[in-house]
Amino acid sequence: MKEIEQKIAELTAELVDASQLSEAKARVWIELLWSDFESTYAKAGYDYKGMEMTERIIRQWIQSYGRDIHAFAGRNPKYAHLLDEVE
């Protein structure tokens, strides 16, 4: 469990550097992306490839969309209210 926490902390720091999000909001984003990726992957029927794959995909999203990743919340009410609660 500590390893996942470390990876989430690293990805959070990368997202903070790549965006104008606060550390708290970046952490929420990383946790949501992590959870959604793993659950969507499982629902699609794929075998679990481990947290390394999840980390790699999220890192790619940060590199590609980091600066604008927060804009996604405005289009997805599933997340918007969660991010509004974080300061």
Tab-separated table of C-alpha atoms in Angstrom, residues 11 34 37-38 41 46-61:
chain	number	residue	atom	x	y	z
A	11	LEU	CA	2.225	11.845	-9.887
A	34	TRP	CA	-6.035	6.179	-10.917
A	37	PHE	CA	-8.437	3.866	-15.087
A	38	GLU	CA	-8.213	0.676	-13.047
A	41	TYR	CA	-9.791	-1.389	-17.486
A	46	TYR	CA	-8.657	-6.857	-19.438
A	47	ASP	CA	-6.315	-8.677	-17.088
A	48	TYR	CA	-4.813	-6.501	-14.374
A	49	LYS	CA	-1.377	-5.356	-15.528
A	50	GLY	CA	-0.307	-3.887	-12.214
A	51	MET	CA	0.119	-0.417	-10.865
A	52	GLU	CA	3.090	0.168	-13.152
A	53	MET	CA	0.757	0.307	-16.125
A	54	THR	CA	-1.657	2.623	-14.330
A	55	GLU	CA	1.230	4.887	-13.363
A	56	ARG	CA	2.553	4.929	-16.943
A	57	ILE	CA	-0.854	5.844	-18.409
A	58	ILE	CA	-1.469	8.627	-15.880
A	59	ARG	CA	2.027	9.986	-16.464
A	60	GLN	CA	1.268	10.096	-20.207
A	61	TRP	CA	-1.977	11.989	-19.499
